[in-house]
PDB file of C-alpha atoms in Angstrom:
ATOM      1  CA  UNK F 287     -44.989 -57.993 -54.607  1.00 83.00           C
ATOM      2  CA  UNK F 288     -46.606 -59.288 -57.662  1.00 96.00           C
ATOM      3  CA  UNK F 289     -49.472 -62.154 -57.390  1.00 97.00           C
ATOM      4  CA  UNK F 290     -49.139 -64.670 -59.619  1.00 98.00           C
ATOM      5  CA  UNK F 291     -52.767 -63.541 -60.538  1.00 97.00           C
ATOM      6  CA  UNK F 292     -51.026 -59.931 -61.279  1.00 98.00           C
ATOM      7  CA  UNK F 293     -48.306 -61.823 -63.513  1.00 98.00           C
ATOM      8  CA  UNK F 294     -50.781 -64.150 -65.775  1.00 98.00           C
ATOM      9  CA  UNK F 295     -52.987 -60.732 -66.451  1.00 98.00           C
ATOM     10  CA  UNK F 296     -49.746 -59.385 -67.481  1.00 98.00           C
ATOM     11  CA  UNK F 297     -48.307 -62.602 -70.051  1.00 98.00           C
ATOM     12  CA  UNK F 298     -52.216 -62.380 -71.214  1.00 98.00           C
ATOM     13  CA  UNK F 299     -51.930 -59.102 -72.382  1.00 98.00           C
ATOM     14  CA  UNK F 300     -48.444 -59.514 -73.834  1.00 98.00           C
ATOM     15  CA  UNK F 301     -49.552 -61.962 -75.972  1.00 98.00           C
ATOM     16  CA  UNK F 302     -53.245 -61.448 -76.828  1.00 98.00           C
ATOM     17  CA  UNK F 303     -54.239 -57.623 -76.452  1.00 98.00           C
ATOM     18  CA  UNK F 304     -51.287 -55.964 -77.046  1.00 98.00           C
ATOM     19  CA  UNK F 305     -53.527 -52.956 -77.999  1.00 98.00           C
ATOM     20  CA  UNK F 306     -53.969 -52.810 -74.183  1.00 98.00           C
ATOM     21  CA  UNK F 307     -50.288 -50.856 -74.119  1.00 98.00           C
ATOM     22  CA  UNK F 308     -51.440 -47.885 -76.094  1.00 98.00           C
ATOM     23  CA  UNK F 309     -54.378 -47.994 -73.703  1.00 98.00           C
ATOM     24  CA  UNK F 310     -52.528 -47.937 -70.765  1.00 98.00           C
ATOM     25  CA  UNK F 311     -50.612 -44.891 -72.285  1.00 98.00           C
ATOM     26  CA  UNK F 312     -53.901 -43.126 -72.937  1.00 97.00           C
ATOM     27  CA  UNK F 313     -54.860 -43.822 -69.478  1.00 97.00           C
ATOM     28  CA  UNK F 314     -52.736 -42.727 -67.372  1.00 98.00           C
ATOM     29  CA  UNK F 315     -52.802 -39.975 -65.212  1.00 97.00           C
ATOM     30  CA  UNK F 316     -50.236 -37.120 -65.420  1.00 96.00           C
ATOM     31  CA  UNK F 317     -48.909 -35.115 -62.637  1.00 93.00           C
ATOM     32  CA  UNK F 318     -48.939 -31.292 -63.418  1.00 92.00           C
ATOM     33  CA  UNK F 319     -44.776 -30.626 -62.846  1.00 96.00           C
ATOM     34  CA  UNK F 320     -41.535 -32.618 -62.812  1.00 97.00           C
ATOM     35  CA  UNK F 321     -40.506 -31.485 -59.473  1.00 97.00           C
ATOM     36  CA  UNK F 322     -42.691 -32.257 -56.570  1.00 96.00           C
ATOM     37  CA  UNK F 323     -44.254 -29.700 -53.884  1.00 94.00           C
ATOM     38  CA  UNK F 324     -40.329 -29.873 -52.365  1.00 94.00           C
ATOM     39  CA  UNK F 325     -38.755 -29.104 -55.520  1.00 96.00           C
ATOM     40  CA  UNK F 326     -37.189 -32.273 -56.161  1.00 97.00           C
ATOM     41  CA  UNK F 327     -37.443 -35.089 -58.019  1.00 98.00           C
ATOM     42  CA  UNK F 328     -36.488 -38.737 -57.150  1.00 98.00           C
ATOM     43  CA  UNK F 329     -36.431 -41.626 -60.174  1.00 98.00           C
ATOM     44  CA  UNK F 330     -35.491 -44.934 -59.767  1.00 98.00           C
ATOM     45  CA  UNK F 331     -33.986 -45.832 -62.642  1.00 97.00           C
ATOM     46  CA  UNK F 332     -34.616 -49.657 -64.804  1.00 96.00           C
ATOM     47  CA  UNK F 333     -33.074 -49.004 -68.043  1.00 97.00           C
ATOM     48  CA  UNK F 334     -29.608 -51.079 -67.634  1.00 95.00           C
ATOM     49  CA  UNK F 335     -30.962 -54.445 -69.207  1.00 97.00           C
ATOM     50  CA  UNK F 336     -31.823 -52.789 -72.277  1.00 97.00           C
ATOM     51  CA  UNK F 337     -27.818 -52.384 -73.010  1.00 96.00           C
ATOM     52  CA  UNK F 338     -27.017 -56.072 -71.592  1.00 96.00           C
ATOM     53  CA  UNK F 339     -26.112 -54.886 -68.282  1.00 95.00           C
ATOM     54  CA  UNK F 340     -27.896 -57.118 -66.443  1.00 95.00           C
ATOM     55  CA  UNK F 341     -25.424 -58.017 -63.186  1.00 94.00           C
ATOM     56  CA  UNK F 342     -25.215 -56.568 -59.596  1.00 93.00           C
ATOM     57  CA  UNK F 343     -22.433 -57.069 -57.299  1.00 87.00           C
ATOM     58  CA  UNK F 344     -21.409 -60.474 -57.499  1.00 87.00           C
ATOM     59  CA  UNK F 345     -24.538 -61.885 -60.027  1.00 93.00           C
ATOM     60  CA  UNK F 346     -23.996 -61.674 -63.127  1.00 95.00           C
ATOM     61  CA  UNK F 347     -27.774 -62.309 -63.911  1.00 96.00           C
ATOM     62  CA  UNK F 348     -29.538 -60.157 -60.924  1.00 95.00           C
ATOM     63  CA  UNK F 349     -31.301 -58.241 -63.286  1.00 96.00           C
ATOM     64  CA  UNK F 350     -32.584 -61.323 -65.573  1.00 96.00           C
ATOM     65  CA  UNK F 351     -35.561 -61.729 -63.860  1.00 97.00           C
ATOM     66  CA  UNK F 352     -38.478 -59.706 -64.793  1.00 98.00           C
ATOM     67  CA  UNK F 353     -41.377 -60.356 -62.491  1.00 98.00           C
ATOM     68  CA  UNK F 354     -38.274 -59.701 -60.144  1.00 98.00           C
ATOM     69  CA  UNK F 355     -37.315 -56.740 -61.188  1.00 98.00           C
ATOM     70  CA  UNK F 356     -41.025 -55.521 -61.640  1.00 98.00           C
ATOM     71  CA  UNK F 357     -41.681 -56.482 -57.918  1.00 98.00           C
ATOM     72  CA  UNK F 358     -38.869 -54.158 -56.767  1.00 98.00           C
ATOM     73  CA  UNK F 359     -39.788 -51.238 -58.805  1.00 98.00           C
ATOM     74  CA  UNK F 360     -43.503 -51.637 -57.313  1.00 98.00           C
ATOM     75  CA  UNK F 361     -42.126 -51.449 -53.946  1.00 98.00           C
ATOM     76  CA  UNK F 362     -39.530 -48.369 -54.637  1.00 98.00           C
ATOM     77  CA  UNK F 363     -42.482 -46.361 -56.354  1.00 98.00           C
ATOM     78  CA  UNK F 364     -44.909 -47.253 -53.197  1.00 97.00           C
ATOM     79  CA  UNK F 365     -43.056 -45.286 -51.020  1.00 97.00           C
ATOM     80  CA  UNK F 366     -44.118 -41.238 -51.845  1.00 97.00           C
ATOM     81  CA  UNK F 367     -41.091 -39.769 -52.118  1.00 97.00           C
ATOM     82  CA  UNK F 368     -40.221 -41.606 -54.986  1.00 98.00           C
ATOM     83  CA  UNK F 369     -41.541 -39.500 -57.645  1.00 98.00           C
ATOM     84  CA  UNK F 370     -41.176 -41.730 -60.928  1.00 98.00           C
ATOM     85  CA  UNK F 371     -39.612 -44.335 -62.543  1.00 98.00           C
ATOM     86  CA  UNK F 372     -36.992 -43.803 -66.084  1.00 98.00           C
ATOM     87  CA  UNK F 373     -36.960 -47.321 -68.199  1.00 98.00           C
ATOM     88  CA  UNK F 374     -37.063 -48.672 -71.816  1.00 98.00           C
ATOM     89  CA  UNK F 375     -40.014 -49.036 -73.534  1.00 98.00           C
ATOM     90  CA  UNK F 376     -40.573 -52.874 -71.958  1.00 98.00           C
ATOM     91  CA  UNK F 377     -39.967 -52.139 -68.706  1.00 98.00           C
ATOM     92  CA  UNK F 378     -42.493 -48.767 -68.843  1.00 98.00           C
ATOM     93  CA  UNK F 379     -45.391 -50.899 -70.548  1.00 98.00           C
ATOM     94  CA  UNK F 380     -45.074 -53.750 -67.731  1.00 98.00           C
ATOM     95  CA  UNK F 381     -45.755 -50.656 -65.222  1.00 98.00           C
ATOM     96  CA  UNK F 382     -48.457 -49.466 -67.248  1.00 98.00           C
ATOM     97  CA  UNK F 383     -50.152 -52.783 -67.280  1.00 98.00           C
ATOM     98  CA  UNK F 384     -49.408 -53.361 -63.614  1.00 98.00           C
ATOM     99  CA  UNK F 385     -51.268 -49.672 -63.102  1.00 96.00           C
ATOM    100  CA  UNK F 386     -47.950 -48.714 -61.215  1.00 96.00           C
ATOM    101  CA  UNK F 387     -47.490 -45.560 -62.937  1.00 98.00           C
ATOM    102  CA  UNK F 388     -50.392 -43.084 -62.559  1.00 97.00           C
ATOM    103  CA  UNK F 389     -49.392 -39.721 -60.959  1.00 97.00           C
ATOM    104  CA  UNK F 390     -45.951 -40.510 -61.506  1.00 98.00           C
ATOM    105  CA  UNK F 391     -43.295 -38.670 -63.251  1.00 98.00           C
ATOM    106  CA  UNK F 392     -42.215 -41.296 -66.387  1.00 98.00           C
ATOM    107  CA  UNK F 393     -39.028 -40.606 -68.518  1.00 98.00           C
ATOM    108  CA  UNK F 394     -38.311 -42.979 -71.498  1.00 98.00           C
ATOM    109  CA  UNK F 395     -34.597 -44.050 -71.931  1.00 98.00           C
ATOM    110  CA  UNK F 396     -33.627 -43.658 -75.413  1.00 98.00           C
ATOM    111  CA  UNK F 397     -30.076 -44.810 -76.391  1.00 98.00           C
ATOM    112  CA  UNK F 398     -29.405 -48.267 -75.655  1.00 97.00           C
ATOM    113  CA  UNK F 399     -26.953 -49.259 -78.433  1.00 97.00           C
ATOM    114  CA  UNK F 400     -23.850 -49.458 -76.712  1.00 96.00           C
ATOM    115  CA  UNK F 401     -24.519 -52.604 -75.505  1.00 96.00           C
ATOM    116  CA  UNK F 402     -22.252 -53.581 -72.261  1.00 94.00           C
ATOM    117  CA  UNK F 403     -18.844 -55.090 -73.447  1.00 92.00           C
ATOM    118  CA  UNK F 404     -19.592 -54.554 -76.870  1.00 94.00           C
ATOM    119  CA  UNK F 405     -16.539 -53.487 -79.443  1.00 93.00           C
ATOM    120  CA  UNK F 406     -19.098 -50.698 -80.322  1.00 94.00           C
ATOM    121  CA  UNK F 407     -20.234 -50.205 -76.885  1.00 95.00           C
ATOM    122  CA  UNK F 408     -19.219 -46.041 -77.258  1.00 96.00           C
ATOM    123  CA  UNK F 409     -21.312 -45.721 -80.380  1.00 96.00           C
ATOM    124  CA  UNK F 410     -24.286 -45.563 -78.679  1.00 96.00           C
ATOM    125  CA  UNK F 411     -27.675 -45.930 -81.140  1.00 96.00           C
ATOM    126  CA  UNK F 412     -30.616 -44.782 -80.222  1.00 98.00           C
ATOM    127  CA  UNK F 413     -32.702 -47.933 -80.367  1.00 97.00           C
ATOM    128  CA  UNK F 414     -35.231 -47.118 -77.828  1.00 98.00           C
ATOM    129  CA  UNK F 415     -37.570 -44.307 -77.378  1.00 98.00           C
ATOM    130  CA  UNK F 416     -37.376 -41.591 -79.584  1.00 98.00           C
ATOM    131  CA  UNK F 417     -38.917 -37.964 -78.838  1.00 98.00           C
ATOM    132  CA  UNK F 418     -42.034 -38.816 -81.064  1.00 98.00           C
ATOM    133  CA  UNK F 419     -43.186 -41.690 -79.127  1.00 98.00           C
ATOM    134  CA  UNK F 420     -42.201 -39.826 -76.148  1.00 98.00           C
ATOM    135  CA  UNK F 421     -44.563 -37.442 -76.477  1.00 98.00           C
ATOM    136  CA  UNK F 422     -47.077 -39.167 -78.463  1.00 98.00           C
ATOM    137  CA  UNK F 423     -47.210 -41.249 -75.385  1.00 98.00           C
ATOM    138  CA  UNK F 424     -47.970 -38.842 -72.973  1.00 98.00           C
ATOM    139  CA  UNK F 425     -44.043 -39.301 -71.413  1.00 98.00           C
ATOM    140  CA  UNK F 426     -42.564 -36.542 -69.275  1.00 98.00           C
ATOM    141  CA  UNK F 427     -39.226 -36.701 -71.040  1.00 98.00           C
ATOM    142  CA  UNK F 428     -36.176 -38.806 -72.467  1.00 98.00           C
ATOM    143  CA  UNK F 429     -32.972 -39.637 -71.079  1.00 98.00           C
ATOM    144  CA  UNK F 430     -30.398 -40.444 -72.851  1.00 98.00           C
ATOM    145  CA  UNK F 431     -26.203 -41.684 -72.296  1.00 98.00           C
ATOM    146  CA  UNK F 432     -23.592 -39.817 -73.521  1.00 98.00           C
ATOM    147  CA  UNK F 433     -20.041 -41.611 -73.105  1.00 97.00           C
ATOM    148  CA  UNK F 434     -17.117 -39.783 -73.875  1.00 97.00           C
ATOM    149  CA  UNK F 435     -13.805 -41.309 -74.947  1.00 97.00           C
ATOM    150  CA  UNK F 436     -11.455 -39.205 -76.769  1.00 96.00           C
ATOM    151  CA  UNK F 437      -9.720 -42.102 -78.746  1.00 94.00           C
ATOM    152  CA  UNK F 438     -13.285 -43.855 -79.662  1.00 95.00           C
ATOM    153  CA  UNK F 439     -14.286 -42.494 -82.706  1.00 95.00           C
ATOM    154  CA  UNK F 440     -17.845 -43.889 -82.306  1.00 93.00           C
ATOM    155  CA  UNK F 441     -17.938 -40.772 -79.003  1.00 97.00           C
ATOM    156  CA  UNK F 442     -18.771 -38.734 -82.186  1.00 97.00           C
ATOM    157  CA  UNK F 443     -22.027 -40.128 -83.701  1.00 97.00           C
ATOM    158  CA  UNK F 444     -23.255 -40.607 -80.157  1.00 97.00           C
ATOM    159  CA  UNK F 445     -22.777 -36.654 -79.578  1.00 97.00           C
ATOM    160  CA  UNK F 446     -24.269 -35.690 -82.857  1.00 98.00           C
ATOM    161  CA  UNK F 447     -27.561 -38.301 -81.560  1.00 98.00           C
ATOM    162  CA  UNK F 448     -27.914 -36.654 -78.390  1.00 98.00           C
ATOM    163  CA  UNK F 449     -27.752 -33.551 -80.027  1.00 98.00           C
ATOM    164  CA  UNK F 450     -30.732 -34.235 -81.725  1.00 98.00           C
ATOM    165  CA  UNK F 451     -32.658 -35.748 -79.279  1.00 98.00           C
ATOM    166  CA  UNK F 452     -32.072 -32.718 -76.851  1.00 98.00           C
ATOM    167  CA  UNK F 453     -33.275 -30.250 -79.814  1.00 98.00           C
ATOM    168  CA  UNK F 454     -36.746 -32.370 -80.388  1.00 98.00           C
ATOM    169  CA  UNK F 455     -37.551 -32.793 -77.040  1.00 98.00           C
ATOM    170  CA  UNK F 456     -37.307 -28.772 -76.737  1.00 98.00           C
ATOM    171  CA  UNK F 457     -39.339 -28.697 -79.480  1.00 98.00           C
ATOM    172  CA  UNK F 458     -41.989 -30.676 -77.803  1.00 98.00           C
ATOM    173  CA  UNK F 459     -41.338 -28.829 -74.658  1.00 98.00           C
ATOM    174  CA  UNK F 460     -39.917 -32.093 -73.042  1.00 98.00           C
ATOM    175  CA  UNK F 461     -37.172 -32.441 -70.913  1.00 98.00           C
ATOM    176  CA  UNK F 462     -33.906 -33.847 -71.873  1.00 98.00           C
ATOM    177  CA  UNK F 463     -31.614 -35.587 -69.557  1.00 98.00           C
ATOM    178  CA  UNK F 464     -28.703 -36.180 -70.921  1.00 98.00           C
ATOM    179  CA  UNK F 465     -25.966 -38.637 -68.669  1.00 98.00           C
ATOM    180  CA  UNK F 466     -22.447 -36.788 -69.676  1.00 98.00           C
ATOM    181  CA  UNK F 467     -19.630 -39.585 -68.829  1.00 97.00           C
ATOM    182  CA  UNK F 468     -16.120 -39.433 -69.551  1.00 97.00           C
ATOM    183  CA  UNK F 469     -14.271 -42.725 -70.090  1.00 96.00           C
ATOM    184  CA  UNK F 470     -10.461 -44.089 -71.016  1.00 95.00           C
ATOM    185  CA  UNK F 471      -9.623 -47.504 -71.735  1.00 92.00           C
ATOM    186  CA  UNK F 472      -6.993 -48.880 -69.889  1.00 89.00           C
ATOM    187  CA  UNK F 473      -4.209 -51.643 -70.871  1.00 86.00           C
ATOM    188  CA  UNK F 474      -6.610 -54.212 -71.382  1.00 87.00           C
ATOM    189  CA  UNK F 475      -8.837 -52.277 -73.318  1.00 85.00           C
ATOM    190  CA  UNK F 476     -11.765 -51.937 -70.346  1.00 90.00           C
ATOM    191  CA  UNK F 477     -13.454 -48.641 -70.003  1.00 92.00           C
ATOM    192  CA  UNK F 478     -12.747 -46.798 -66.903  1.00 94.00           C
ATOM    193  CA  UNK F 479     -14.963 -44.448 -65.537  1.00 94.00           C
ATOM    194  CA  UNK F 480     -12.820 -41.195 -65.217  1.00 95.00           C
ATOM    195  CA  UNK F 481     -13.689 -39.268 -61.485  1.00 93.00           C
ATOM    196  CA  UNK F 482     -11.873 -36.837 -61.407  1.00 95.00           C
ATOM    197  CA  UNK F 483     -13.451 -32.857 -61.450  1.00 96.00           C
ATOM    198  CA  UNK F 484     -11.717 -31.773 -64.686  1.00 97.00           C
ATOM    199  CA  UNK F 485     -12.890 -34.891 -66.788  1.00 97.00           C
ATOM    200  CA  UNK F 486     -16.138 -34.307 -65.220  1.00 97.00           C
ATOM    201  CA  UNK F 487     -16.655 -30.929 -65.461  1.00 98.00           C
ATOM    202  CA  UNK F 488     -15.311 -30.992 -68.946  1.00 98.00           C
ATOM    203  CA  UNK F 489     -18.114 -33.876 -69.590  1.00 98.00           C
ATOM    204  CA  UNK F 490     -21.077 -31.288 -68.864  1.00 98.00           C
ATOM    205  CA  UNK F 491     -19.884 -28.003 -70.123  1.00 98.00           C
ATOM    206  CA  UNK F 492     -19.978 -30.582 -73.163  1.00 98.00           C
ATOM    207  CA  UNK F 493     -23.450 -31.807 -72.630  1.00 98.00           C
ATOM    208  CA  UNK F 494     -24.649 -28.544 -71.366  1.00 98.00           C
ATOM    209  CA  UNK F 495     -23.780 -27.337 -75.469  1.00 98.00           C
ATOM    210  CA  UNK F 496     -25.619 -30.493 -76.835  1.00 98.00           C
ATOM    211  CA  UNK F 497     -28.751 -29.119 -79.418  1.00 98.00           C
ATOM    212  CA  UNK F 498     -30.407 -25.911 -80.523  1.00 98.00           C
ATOM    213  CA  UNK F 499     -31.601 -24.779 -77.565  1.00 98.00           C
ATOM    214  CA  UNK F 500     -30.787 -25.774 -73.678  1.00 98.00           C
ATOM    215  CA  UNK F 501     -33.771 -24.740 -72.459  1.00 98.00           C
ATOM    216  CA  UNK F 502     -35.434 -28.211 -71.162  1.00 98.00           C
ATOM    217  CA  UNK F 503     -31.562 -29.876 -70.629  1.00 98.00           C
ATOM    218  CA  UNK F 504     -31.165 -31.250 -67.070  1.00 98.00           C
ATOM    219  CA  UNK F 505     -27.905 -33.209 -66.353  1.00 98.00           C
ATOM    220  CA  UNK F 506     -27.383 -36.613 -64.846  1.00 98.00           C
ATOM    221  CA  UNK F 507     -24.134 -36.996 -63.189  1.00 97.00           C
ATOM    222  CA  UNK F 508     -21.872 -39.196 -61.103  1.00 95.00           C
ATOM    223  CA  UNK F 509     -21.248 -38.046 -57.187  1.00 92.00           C
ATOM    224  CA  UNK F 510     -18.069 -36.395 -57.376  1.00 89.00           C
ATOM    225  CA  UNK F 511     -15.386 -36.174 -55.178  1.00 90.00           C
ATOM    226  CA  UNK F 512     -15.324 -32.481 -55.707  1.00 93.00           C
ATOM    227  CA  UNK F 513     -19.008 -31.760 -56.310  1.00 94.00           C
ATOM    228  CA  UNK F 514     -18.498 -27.675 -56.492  1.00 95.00           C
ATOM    229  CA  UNK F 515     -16.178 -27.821 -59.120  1.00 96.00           C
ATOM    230  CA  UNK F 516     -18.246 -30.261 -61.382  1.00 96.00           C
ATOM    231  CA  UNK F 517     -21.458 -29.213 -60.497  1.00 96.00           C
ATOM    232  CA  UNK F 518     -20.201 -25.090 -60.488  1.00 97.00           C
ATOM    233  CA  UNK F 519     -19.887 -26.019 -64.591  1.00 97.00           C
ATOM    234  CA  UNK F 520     -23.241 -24.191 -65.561  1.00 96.00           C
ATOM    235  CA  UNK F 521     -26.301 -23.738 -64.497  1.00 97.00           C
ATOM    236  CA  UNK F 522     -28.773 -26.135 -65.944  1.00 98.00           C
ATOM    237  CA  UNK F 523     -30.539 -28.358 -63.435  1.00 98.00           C
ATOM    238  CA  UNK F 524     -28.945 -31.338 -61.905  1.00 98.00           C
ATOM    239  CA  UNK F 525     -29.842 -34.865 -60.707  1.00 98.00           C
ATOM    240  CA  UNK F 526     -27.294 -37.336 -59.074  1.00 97.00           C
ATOM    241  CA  UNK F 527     -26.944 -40.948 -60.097  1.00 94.00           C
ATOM    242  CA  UNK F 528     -26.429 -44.308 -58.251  1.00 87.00           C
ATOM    243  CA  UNK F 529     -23.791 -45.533 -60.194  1.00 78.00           C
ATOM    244  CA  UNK F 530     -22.448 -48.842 -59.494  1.00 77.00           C
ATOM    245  CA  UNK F 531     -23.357 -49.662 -56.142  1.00 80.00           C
ATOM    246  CA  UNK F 532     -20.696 -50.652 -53.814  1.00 77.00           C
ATOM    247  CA  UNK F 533     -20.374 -52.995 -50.942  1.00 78.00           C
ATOM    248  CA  UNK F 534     -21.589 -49.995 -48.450  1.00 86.00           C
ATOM    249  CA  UNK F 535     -24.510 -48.221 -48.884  1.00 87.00           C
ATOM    250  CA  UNK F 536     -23.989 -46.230 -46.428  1.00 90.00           C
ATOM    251  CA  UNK F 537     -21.298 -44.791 -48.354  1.00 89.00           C
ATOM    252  CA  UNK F 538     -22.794 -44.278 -51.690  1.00 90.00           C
ATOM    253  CA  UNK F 539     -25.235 -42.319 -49.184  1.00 93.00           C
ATOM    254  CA  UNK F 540     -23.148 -39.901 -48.246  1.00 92.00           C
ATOM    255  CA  UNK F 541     -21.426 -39.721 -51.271  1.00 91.00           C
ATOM    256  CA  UNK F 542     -25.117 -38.884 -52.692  1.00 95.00           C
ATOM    257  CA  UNK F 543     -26.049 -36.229 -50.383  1.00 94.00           C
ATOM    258  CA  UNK F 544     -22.400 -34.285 -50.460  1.00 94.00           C
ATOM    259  CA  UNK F 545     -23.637 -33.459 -54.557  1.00 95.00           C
ATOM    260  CA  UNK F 546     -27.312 -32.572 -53.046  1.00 96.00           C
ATOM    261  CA  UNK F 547     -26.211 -29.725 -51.145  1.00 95.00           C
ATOM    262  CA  UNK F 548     -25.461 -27.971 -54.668  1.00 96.00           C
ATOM    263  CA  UNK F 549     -28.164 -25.569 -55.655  1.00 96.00           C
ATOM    264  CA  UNK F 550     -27.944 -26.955 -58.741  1.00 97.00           C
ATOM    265  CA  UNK F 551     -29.352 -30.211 -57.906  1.00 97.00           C
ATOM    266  CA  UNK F 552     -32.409 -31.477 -57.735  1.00 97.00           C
ATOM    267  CA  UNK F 553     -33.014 -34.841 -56.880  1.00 97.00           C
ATOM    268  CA  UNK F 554     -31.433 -38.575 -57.324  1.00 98.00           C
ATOM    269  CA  UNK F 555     -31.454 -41.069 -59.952  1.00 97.00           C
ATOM    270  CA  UNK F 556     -30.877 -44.195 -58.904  1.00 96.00           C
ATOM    271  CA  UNK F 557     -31.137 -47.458 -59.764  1.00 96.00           C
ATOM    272  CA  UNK F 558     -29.634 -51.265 -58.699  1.00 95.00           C
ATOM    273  CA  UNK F 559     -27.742 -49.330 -55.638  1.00 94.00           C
ATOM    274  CA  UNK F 560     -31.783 -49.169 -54.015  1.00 96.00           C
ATOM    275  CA  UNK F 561     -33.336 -52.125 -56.154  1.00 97.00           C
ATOM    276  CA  UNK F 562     -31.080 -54.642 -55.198  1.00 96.00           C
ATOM    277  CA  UNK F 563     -29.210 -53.215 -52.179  1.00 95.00           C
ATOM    278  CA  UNK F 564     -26.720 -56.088 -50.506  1.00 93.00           C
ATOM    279  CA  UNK F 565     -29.479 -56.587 -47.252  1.00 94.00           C
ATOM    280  CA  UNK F 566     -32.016 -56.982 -50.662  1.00 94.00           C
ATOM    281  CA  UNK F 567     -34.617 -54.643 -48.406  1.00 96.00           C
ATOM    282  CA  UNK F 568     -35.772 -52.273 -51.127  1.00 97.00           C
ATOM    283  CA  UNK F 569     -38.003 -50.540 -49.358  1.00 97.00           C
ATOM    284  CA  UNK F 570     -35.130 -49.445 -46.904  1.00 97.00           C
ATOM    285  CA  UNK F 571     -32.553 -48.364 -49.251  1.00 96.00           C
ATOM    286  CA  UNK F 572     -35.317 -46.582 -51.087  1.00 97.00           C
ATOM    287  CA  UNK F 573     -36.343 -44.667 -47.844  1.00 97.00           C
ATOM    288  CA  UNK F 574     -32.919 -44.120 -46.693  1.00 96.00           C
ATOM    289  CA  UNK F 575     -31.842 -42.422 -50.101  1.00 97.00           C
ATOM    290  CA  UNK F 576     -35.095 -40.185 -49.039  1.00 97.00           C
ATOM    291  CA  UNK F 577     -34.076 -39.098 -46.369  1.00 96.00           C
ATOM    292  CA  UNK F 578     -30.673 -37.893 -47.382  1.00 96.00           C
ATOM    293  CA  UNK F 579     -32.103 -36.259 -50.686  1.00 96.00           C
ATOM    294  CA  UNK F 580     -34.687 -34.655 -47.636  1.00 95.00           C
ATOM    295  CA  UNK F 581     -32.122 -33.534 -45.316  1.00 95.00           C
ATOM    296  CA  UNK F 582     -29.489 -32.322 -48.049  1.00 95.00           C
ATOM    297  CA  UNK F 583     -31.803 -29.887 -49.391  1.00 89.00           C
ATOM    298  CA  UNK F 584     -33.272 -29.063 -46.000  1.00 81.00           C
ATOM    299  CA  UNK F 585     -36.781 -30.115 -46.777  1.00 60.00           C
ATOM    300  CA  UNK F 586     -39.228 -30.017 -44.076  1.00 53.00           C
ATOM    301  CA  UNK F 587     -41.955 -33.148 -42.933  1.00 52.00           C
TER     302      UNK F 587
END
C-alpha cells in the first residue's frame, strides 16, 4: 500500500528535487551477492510498460496505473524471498524514492525499443539503461530482450546491441541477462512465440555466444515443455520467466518449478503472472511462486 502522504512526497520530488534520484542512488544499500544464502535469486520483474505493453488478461490498461503498479511491487518485495526487483529507469527511481529498494538485488532493463505491436517491434533499441549508468548507479546488472525472427531483418541490429551490452557489463564486472526468444509471424503477420525445444535451445546456444566474454551472462528463459533439452544447451546460469500469465496459476506453477529442478537454474523472474494474478492477491501468488522455487531446488526453512 501506498499513503496518499507516500504518493504527494513522491509527485514533490518528481517535480521539484529531482536531484533527490541521484541521491537515492547514492543511498542505497547494496547486498554483498546476487544469489541469496539459498543460492537463488527471485526478481519480480516491472519493465513491460516501457515497450507499450501495458495489458493483463483481459485489460488492456492493467498496467497504466502507476501508484498501482508501485503498490504491488511494494507488497511482492515485502515478502523475503523476493530478492529484487528488474525495471526501467522510472519504475527503479519511484522505488528508490519510496525507500523500497535497500538490500535488494536491482537490475536495470535496457532495450525497450521494440515497442509492442510496432512494425519495428524486432529491432529492439536500447533506449533505456545503458551499462554506464548501470554501474555509475550502483545497479547489480542489466537485462536486456533478444527476439529472434529469422525473416525480420531488424533480429540483426538487436543481436549486434546485446552483444555489446553483454561485453560492457563484463567489463564492469556486471551481470548480463540476456532474454533469448525465438519468434515467427504467422498469416496475419502476429508474432508467435515459438515453444518448442529446438527453437529454444537454438535461441540460447545463440545468446550464450553474445559478446567478448560470457563470463557474467545468465539466461532468462521461457518454461519449456522439455526443460532438459533447452536448459542442457550450456552451462551459463539460468533464471525462469513468467511469461504471459494464463487463466491458472496453478499451472504456470508447475510449469515454473518443472525448469527449477535443472541445475542450471537459479531462480524466477516474474512479473504480471504474481503482480496482477486473476484472485489480484499479490502477496499470495508472490509466496506461492516461493515456495515452488523453495521446494524445486530442495531448499530448507
Amino acid at each position: 500500500m501506498i499513503t496518499d502522504g507516500q504518493w504527494r512526497e513522491l509527485l514533490w520530488r518528481r517535480a521539484e528535487d529531482p536531484g533527490s534520484i541521484r541521491r537515492a542512488y547514492q543511498a542505497r544499500k547494496r547486498r554483498n551477492s546476487l544469489l541469496n544464502g539459498k543460492s537463488t535469486l527471485f526478481l519480480v520483474a516491472a519493465d513491460h510498460p516501457a515497450r507499450g505493453a501495458l495489458g493483463v488478461g483481459g485489460d488492456p490498461l492493467a498496467m497504466a496505473d502507476r501508484r498501482s503498479l508501485l503498490a504491488r511491487l511494494l507488497t511482492a518485495l515485502a515478502n523475503p524471498a523476493v530478492d529484487g526487483v528488474l525495471g526501467t529507469p522510472d519504475v527503479i527511481e519511484d522505488l528508490l524514492l519510496l525507500d523500497g529498494l535497500n538490500e535488494r538485488v536491482v537490475i536495470g532493463s535496457m532495450n525497450r525499443g521494440g515497442l509492442a505491436g510496432a512494425d519495428w517491434e524486432i529491432d529492439d533499441r536500447f533506449t533505456a539503461y545503458d551499462a554506464s549508468s548501470i554501474a555509475t548507479f550502483g545497479l547489480d546488472g542489466g537485462k536486456m530482450l533478444l527476439r529472434l525472427v529469422d525473416s525480420d531483418p531488424g533480429t540483426i541490429p538487436t543481436l549486434e546491441g546485446c552483444a555489446r551490452a553483454v561485453t560492457e557489463l563484463a567489463e564492469h564486472g556486471l551481470m548480463a541477462m540476456v532474454e533469448p526468444l525465438p519468434y515467427k509471424r504467422d498469416h496475419n503477420e502476429k508474432l508467435v512465440l515459438q515453444k518448442d525445444a529446438a527453437a529454444l535451445s537454438r535461441a540460447s546456444a545463440v545468446a550464450a555466444g553474445l559478446g567478448s566474454t560470457s563470463a557474467y551472462t545468465w539466461l532468462k528463459l521461457p518454461a519449456p515443455d522439455e526443460p532438459d533439452i533447452v536448459l542442457d544447451t550450456t552451462a551459463l546460469p539460468a533464471l525462469v520467466l513468467g511469461g504471459v500469465p494464463s487463466d491458472r496459476p496453478e499451472d504456470d506453477l508447475a510449469s515454473w518449478g518443472r525448469s527449477l529442478r535443472h541445475p542450471t537454474v537459479r531462480g524466477l523472474v516474474v512479473g504480471r503472472a504474481l503482480l496482477y494474478p486473476p484472485d489480484n492477491d499479490v502477496a499470495s501468488a508472490v509466496a506461492a511462486a516461493a515456495e515452488v522455487l523453495r521446494t524445486a531446488k530442495g531448499v530448507t526453512e
